[in-house]
Short mmCIF file of C-alpha atoms in Angstrom, two decimals:
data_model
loop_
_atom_site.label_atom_id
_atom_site.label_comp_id
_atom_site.label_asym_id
_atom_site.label_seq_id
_atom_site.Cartn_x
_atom_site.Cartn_y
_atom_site.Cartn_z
CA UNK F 1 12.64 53.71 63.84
CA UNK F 2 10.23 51.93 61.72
CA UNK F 3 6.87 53.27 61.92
CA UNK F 4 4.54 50.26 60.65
CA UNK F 5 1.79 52.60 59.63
CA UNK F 6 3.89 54.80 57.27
CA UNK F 7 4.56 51.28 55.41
CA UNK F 8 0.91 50.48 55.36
CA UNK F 9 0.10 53.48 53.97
CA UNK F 10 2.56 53.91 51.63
CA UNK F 11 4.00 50.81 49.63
CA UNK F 12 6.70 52.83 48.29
CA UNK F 13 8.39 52.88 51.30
CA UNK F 14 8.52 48.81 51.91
CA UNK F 15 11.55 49.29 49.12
CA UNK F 16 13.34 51.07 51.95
CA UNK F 17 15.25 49.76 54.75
CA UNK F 18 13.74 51.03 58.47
CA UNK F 19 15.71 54.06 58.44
CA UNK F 20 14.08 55.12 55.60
CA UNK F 21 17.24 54.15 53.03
CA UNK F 22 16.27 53.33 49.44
CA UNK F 23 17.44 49.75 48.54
CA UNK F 24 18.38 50.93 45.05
CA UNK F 25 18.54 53.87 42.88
CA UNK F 26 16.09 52.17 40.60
CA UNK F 27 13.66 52.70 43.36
CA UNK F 28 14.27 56.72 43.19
CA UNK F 29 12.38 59.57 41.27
CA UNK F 30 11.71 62.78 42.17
CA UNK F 31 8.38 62.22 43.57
CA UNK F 32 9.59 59.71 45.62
CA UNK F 33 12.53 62.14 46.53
CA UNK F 34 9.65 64.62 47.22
CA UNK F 35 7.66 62.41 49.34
CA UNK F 36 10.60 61.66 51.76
CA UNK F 37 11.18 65.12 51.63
CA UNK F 38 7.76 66.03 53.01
CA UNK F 39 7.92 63.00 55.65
CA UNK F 40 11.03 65.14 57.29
CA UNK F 41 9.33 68.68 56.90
CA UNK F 42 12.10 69.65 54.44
CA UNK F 43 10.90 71.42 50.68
CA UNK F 44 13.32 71.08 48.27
CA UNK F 45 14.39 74.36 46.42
CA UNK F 46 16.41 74.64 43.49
CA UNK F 47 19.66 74.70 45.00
CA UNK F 48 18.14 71.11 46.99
CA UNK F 49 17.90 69.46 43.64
CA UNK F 50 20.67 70.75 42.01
CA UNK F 51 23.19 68.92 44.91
CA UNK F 52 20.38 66.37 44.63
CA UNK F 53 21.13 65.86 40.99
CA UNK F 54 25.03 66.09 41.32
CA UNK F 55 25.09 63.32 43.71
CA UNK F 56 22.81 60.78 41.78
CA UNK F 57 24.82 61.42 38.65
CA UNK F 58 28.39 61.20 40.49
CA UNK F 59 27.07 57.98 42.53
CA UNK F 60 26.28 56.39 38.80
CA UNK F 61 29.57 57.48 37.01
CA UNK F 62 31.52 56.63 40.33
CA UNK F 63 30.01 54.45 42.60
CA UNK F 64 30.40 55.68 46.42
CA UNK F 65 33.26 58.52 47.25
CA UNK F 66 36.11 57.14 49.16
CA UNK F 67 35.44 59.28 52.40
CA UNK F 68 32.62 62.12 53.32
CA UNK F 69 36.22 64.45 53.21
CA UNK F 70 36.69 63.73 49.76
CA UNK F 71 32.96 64.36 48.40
CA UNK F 72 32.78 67.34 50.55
CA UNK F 73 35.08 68.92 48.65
CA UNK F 74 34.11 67.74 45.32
CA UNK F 75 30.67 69.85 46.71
CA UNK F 76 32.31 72.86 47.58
CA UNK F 77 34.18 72.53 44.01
CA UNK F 78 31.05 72.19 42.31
CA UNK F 79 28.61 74.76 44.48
CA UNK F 80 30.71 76.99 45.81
#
């Protein structure tokens, strides 16, 4: 849910939908990436940025994956 006072605080999330979505991947960078990150109690370790990473650079060569079945195992190609 939208929490109003987040998006007072913090313009860079008004260039994310309520669920906390960015609009755009022009709107990414690791701080911001870092930020969110902290907002869900997660730190990001190597192994976090590395899949991190992967994804950003797949999503601009490819566009989205045909199914969550089919990038899963492009992950578990790549990681594991």
């Amino acid at each position: 849910m939208l929490d109003i006072n987040k998006s007072i605080t913090n313009a860079r999330l008004l260039e994310s939908d309520p669920d906390g979505h960015l609009f755009g991947l022009e709107h990414w960078s690791p701080l911001v990436a870092q930020q969110l990150a902290q907002t869900e109690k997660i730190v990001l370790s190597d192994k976090h940025w590395d899949i991190i990473i992967y994804l950003r650079e797949r999503y601009r060569k490819q566009g989205m994956a045909g199914s969550a079945r089919v990038l899963l195992r492009e992950l578990e190609e790549e990681f594991c």
